[in-house]
Amino acid sequence: MTATTAAAPPARRSLRATPTAWVIWAVVIFFFVNLAGVVGSVLVSSFGRRWFDTWLPSGFTTHWYGDAWREFGLLQVITVTLVASALVVVLSVLIGAPAAYVLARQNFPGKRLVYLSFLLPILMPPITYGIPLATVLYKFGFAGHLSGVVLANLVPSVPFVILTMTPFIEQVDPRIESAARMLGAGTRAVFLKILAPLLVPGLLASAILVLVRTVGMFELTFLTAGPESQTLVVALYYSMSAAGIRAQQSVDAMAVMYTAMMLVLLVVALRFVNPTQLVARVKEEPE
């Protein structure tokens, strides 16, 4: 005896949520709609010929980008931005990686206080320590040049590398280093042949994140940069606030270039950096 049963229709999902969840989603959507509106208006303006009381400009052109490139000397500005950022990245990694190794491997009195001191330049607004820092750099003749920009940006970047690298180093089993030393490897060989290959993800993570932070750092760079050492974000500020009459479309074109550079850096950072690795600390289970 066989019986046939009709297939039950798939259950329809209903959107049910608490009033609090609906409010949160409404706030999030409102935020992103406004953000898209602000970014979109700047993007459209950078291509518009004239834009007054209409929904869209009267025509579209790309010559504002050429005007911005020539008027603001963007070739030199972008070159300074890349050179300063590269120097900050290299110096931060060279200083921060060994310091992170010491903090990850050694226990000593006041270790938590040292961690707190590294957190302060990251958590505090840069302007709070940027003004006295710039005063010191001007006193010794570093500010107003590329060296001043690099030194000022090292203050938050080195702690950032230390706090980023420490979890990666803690995930490396110390017994690997001990075994290498027992086989006759010196400190240099342990670092170059054992630790360095294992810490490549951490080094890439810290380097890329410091690069993004340095390109976007306004306060410290603004306080220490000179006419020939302005980065792109500082040049963008001067283009809006300096005396004289400038076409708003040229300023918007410059803003689009800066935003595009930051987006590229963020995409590259997310390609190589897993955000969960920055906070995960894998401790070895006691045997």
Short mmCIF file of C-alpha atoms in Angstrom, two decimals:
data_model
loop_
_atom_site.label_atom_id
_atom_site.label_comp_id
_atom_site.label_asym_id
_atom_site.label_seq_id
_atom_site.Cartn_x
_atom_site.Cartn_y
_atom_site.Cartn_z
CA MET A 1 0.00 0.00 0.00
CA THR A 2 1.52 3.26 -1.08
CA ALA A 3 0.52 6.72 -0.16
CA THR A 4 1.46 9.93 -1.80
CA THR A 5 1.86 13.04 0.14
CA ALA A 6 1.81 16.44 -1.40
CA ALA A 7 5.01 18.42 -0.94
CA ALA A 8 4.50 21.10 1.61
CA PRO A 9 5.04 24.63 0.32
CA PRO A 10 8.25 26.24 1.55
CA ALA A 11 7.77 28.31 4.65
CA ARG A 12 7.78 32.04 4.03
CA ARG A 13 10.16 34.06 6.09
CA SER A 14 8.76 37.07 7.80
CA LEU A 15 10.77 40.08 8.85
CA ARG A 16 10.33 40.21 12.59
CA ALA A 17 12.46 42.23 14.91
CA THR A 18 12.18 44.08 18.16
CA PRO A 19 11.49 47.83 18.12
CA THR A 20 15.05 48.42 19.33
CA ALA A 21 16.47 46.47 16.38
CA TRP A 22 14.33 48.47 13.93
CA VAL A 23 15.57 51.73 15.44
CA ILE A 24 19.18 50.59 15.19
CA TRP A 25 18.76 49.53 11.55
CA ALA A 26 17.04 52.83 10.77
CA VAL A 27 19.93 54.79 12.28
CA VAL A 28 22.51 52.70 10.38
CA ILE A 29 20.66 53.12 7.06
CA PHE A 30 20.24 56.86 7.69
CA PHE A 31 23.97 57.19 8.36
CA PHE A 32 25.01 55.37 5.19
CA VAL A 33 22.48 57.25 3.05
CA ASN A 34 23.87 60.57 4.28
CA LEU A 35 27.44 59.36 3.80
CA ALA A 36 26.66 58.27 0.24
CA GLY A 37 25.01 61.63 -0.40
CA VAL A 38 28.03 63.62 0.79
CA VAL A 39 30.55 61.50 -1.14
CA GLY A 40 28.33 61.37 -4.20
CA SER A 41 27.83 65.14 -4.30
CA VAL A 42 31.60 65.72 -4.19
CA LEU A 43 32.15 63.14 -6.92
CA VAL A 44 29.47 64.61 -9.18
CA SER A 45 30.72 68.15 -8.57
CA SER A 46 34.27 67.14 -9.57
CA PHE A 47 32.96 66.24 -13.04
CA GLY A 48 30.37 69.01 -13.41
CA ARG A 49 30.75 72.13 -15.52
CA ARG A 50 28.24 74.22 -13.56
CA TRP A 51 25.98 73.14 -10.74
CA PHE A 52 23.64 75.59 -9.05
CA ASP A 53 19.92 74.93 -8.47
CA THR A 54 19.47 71.73 -10.46
CA TRP A 55 19.61 68.06 -9.46
CA LEU A 56 22.56 67.44 -11.80
CA PRO A 57 25.23 69.70 -13.31
CA SER A 58 24.57 71.33 -16.66
CA GLY A 59 27.35 69.25 -18.21
CA PHE A 60 30.20 66.93 -17.37
CA THR A 61 33.94 67.28 -17.95
CA THR A 62 37.20 65.89 -16.66
CA HIS A 63 39.32 69.03 -17.02
CA TRP A 64 38.92 69.89 -13.32
CA TYR A 65 41.25 67.03 -12.50
CA GLY A 66 43.91 68.44 -14.79
CA ASP A 67 43.42 71.90 -13.29
CA ALA A 68 43.77 70.51 -9.76
CA TRP A 69 46.88 68.56 -10.74
CA ARG A 70 48.60 71.68 -12.09
CA GLU A 71 47.25 74.28 -9.66
CA PHE A 72 48.02 72.39 -6.46
CA GLY A 73 51.23 70.71 -7.67
CA LEU A 74 49.86 67.27 -6.91
CA LEU A 75 52.82 65.41 -8.39
CA GLN A 76 55.13 66.79 -5.69
CA VAL A 77 52.45 66.43 -3.01
CA ILE A 78 51.79 62.77 -3.82
CA THR A 79 55.54 62.09 -4.02
CA VAL A 80 56.05 63.62 -0.57
CA THR A 81 53.09 61.65 0.77
CA LEU A 82 54.47 58.34 -0.51
CA VAL A 83 58.06 59.04 0.60
CA ALA A 84 57.02 60.17 4.10
CA SER A 85 54.65 57.22 4.50
CA ALA A 86 57.28 54.72 3.34
CA LEU A 87 59.87 56.12 5.77
CA VAL A 88 57.40 56.01 8.64
CA VAL A 89 56.47 52.41 7.81
CA VAL A 90 60.08 51.21 7.60
CA LEU A 91 61.23 52.97 10.77
CA SER A 92 58.13 51.94 12.70
CA VAL A 93 58.58 48.28 11.82
CA LEU A 94 62.32 48.35 12.58
CA ILE A 95 61.69 49.89 15.99
CA GLY A 96 58.36 48.32 16.87
CA ALA A 97 58.96 44.67 15.94
CA PRO A 98 61.91 44.09 18.35
CA ALA A 99 60.05 45.98 21.10
CA ALA A 100 56.96 43.82 20.52
CA TYR A 101 59.13 40.69 20.77
CA VAL A 102 60.46 41.78 24.16
CA LEU A 103 56.97 42.54 25.45
CA ALA A 104 55.62 39.24 24.15
CA ARG A 105 58.40 37.06 25.53
CA GLN A 106 59.51 38.77 28.74
CA ASN A 107 57.71 39.35 32.03
CA PHE A 108 58.97 42.24 34.12
CA PRO A 109 57.60 44.64 36.73
CA GLY A 110 55.55 47.45 35.22
CA LYS A 111 54.73 45.59 32.00
CA ARG A 112 51.09 46.68 32.11
CA LEU A 113 52.19 50.26 32.64
CA VAL A 114 54.38 50.01 29.55
CA TYR A 115 51.42 48.71 27.54
CA LEU A 116 49.35 51.64 28.80
CA SER A 117 52.02 54.11 27.74
CA PHE A 118 51.94 52.63 24.24
CA LEU A 119 48.15 52.94 24.14
CA LEU A 120 48.12 56.63 25.03
CA PRO A 121 49.39 58.03 21.67
CA ILE A 122 46.80 55.89 19.89
CA LEU A 123 43.82 56.67 22.13
CA MET A 124 44.54 60.36 22.72
CA PRO A 125 43.62 62.94 20.07
CA PRO A 126 46.82 63.75 18.16
CA ILE A 127 46.35 67.48 18.66
CA THR A 128 46.76 67.10 22.45
CA TYR A 129 50.38 66.00 22.17
CA GLY A 130 51.00 67.31 18.67
CA ILE A 131 51.43 70.94 19.69
CA PRO A 132 54.16 70.36 22.33
CA LEU A 133 55.76 67.79 20.02
CA ALA A 134 55.82 70.28 17.15
CA THR A 135 57.29 72.90 19.51
CA VAL A 136 60.18 70.58 20.37
CA LEU A 137 60.76 69.68 16.71
CA TYR A 138 60.82 73.36 15.71
CA LYS A 139 63.25 74.09 18.53
CA PHE A 140 65.73 71.53 17.22
CA GLY A 141 65.21 72.41 13.55
CA PHE A 142 63.36 69.28 12.41
CA ALA A 143 59.90 70.73 11.81
CA GLY A 144 59.17 72.41 8.51
CA HIS A 145 60.93 69.62 6.65
CA LEU A 146 60.24 66.01 5.70
CA SER A 147 62.22 64.83 8.72
CA GLY A 148 59.80 66.60 11.06
CA VAL A 149 56.80 64.96 9.39
CA VAL A 150 58.41 61.52 9.71
CA LEU A 151 59.45 61.99 13.36
CA ALA A 152 56.02 63.30 14.37
CA ASN A 153 54.21 60.40 12.73
CA LEU A 154 56.50 57.89 14.42
CA VAL A 155 55.01 58.78 17.80
CA PRO A 156 51.66 57.01 17.19
CA SER A 157 52.98 54.59 14.56
CA VAL A 158 55.62 52.77 16.63
CA PRO A 159 53.12 51.91 19.42
CA PHE A 160 50.67 50.84 16.73
CA VAL A 161 53.22 48.38 15.35
CA ILE A 162 54.01 47.10 18.84
CA LEU A 163 50.37 46.49 19.73
CA THR A 164 49.73 44.88 16.34
CA MET A 165 52.78 42.62 16.35
CA THR A 166 52.52 41.41 19.94
CA PRO A 167 49.58 39.01 19.32
CA PHE A 168 51.36 37.53 16.29
CA ILE A 169 54.54 36.92 18.28
CA GLU A 170 52.59 35.37 21.14
CA GLN A 171 51.14 32.82 18.72
CA VAL A 172 54.62 31.53 17.85
CA ASP A 173 55.60 28.64 20.10
CA PRO A 174 58.70 29.64 22.12
CA ARG A 175 59.90 26.05 21.94
CA ILE A 176 60.68 26.56 18.26
CA GLU A 177 63.21 29.23 19.17
CA SER A 178 64.61 27.10 21.98
CA ALA A 179 65.10 24.17 19.62
CA ALA A 180 66.89 26.40 17.10
CA ARG A 181 69.23 27.73 19.80
CA MET A 182 69.97 24.19 21.00
CA LEU A 183 71.01 23.33 17.43
CA GLY A 184 73.52 26.18 17.43
CA ALA A 185 71.55 29.05 15.88
CA GLY A 186 72.50 32.49 17.12
CA THR A 187 70.16 35.38 17.83
CA ARG A 188 70.53 36.77 14.31
CA ALA A 189 69.79 33.41 12.70
CA VAL A 190 66.77 32.84 14.96
CA PHE A 191 65.29 36.16 13.97
CA LEU A 192 66.02 35.97 10.26
CA LYS A 193 65.44 32.27 9.56
CA ILE A 194 62.91 31.23 12.22
CA LEU A 195 60.85 34.18 13.40
CA ALA A 196 60.79 36.36 10.28
CA PRO A 197 59.04 33.81 8.00
CA LEU A 198 56.48 33.06 10.74
CA LEU A 199 55.81 36.74 11.40
CA VAL A 200 55.33 37.83 7.78
CA PRO A 201 51.52 38.18 8.21
CA GLY A 202 52.02 40.35 11.28
CA LEU A 203 54.67 42.47 9.59
CA LEU A 204 52.43 43.00 6.57
CA ALA A 205 49.47 43.83 8.81
CA SER A 206 51.34 46.41 10.85
CA ALA A 207 53.08 47.94 7.82
CA ILE A 208 49.90 48.36 5.78
CA LEU A 209 47.89 49.72 8.71
CA VAL A 210 50.65 52.21 9.55
CA LEU A 211 50.72 53.25 5.89
CA VAL A 212 46.97 53.91 5.91
CA ARG A 213 47.23 55.80 9.19
CA THR A 214 50.13 57.96 8.02
CA VAL A 215 48.51 58.93 4.72
CA GLY A 216 45.37 59.96 6.59
CA MET A 217 47.11 61.68 9.53
CA PHE A 218 46.27 65.38 9.40
CA GLU A 219 47.03 66.94 12.80
CA LEU A 220 50.66 65.88 13.29
CA THR A 221 51.55 66.45 9.64
CA PHE A 222 49.84 69.84 9.57
CA LEU A 223 51.76 71.00 12.66
CA THR A 224 55.19 69.91 11.39
CA ALA A 225 55.04 70.18 7.58
CA GLY A 226 56.59 73.00 5.60
CA PRO A 227 55.76 74.34 2.13
CA GLU A 228 57.75 71.55 0.47
CA SER A 229 56.75 68.72 2.83
CA GLN A 230 52.96 68.77 2.73
CA THR A 231 51.14 65.49 2.35
CA LEU A 232 47.96 65.14 0.34
CA VAL A 233 45.57 65.59 3.25
CA VAL A 234 47.32 68.81 4.36
CA ALA A 235 47.43 70.15 0.81
CA LEU A 236 43.69 69.46 0.57
CA TYR A 237 43.09 71.52 3.69
CA TYR A 238 45.17 74.43 2.37
CA SER A 239 43.35 74.30 -0.96
CA MET A 240 40.07 74.97 0.86
CA SER A 241 41.29 77.52 3.41
CA ALA A 242 44.04 79.51 1.66
CA ALA A 243 43.35 83.02 0.41
CA GLY A 244 42.28 83.52 -3.18
CA ILE A 245 39.52 82.36 -5.47
CA ARG A 246 39.54 78.73 -6.56
CA ALA A 247 37.00 76.76 -8.49
CA GLN A 248 35.13 74.49 -6.12
CA GLN A 249 35.24 71.73 -8.73
CA SER A 250 39.04 71.69 -8.61
CA VAL A 251 38.98 71.28 -4.83
CA ASP A 252 36.39 68.52 -5.19
CA ALA A 253 38.58 66.80 -7.78
CA MET A 254 41.48 66.89 -5.34
CA ALA A 255 39.23 65.46 -2.62
CA VAL A 256 38.20 62.63 -4.94
CA MET A 257 41.87 61.82 -5.62
CA TYR A 258 42.57 61.68 -1.88
CA THR A 259 39.51 59.51 -1.24
CA ALA A 260 40.50 57.17 -4.07
CA MET A 261 44.00 56.79 -2.63
CA MET A 262 42.62 55.98 0.81
CA LEU A 263 40.16 53.45 -0.63
CA VAL A 264 42.94 51.68 -2.51
CA LEU A 265 45.04 51.49 0.65
CA LEU A 266 42.09 50.18 2.66
CA VAL A 267 41.30 47.52 0.07
CA VAL A 268 44.94 46.42 0.08
CA ALA A 269 44.93 46.39 3.89
CA LEU A 270 41.82 44.21 4.05
CA ARG A 271 43.35 41.92 1.43
CA PHE A 272 46.37 41.15 3.59
CA VAL A 273 45.05 41.80 7.11
CA ASN A 274 42.55 39.69 9.02
CA PRO A 275 41.08 42.06 11.65
CA THR A 276 40.53 39.20 14.10
CA GLN A 277 44.28 38.56 14.15
CA LEU A 278 44.85 41.98 15.66
CA VAL A 279 43.01 41.10 18.85
CA ALA A 280 43.35 37.33 19.10
CA ARG A 281 45.98 36.12 21.52
CA VAL A 282 46.40 32.37 21.44
CA LYS A 283 47.83 31.16 24.72
CA GLU A 284 49.47 27.78 24.99
CA GLU A 285 47.45 25.36 27.08
CA PRO A 286 49.36 24.08 30.11
CA GLU A 287 50.31 20.44 29.84
#
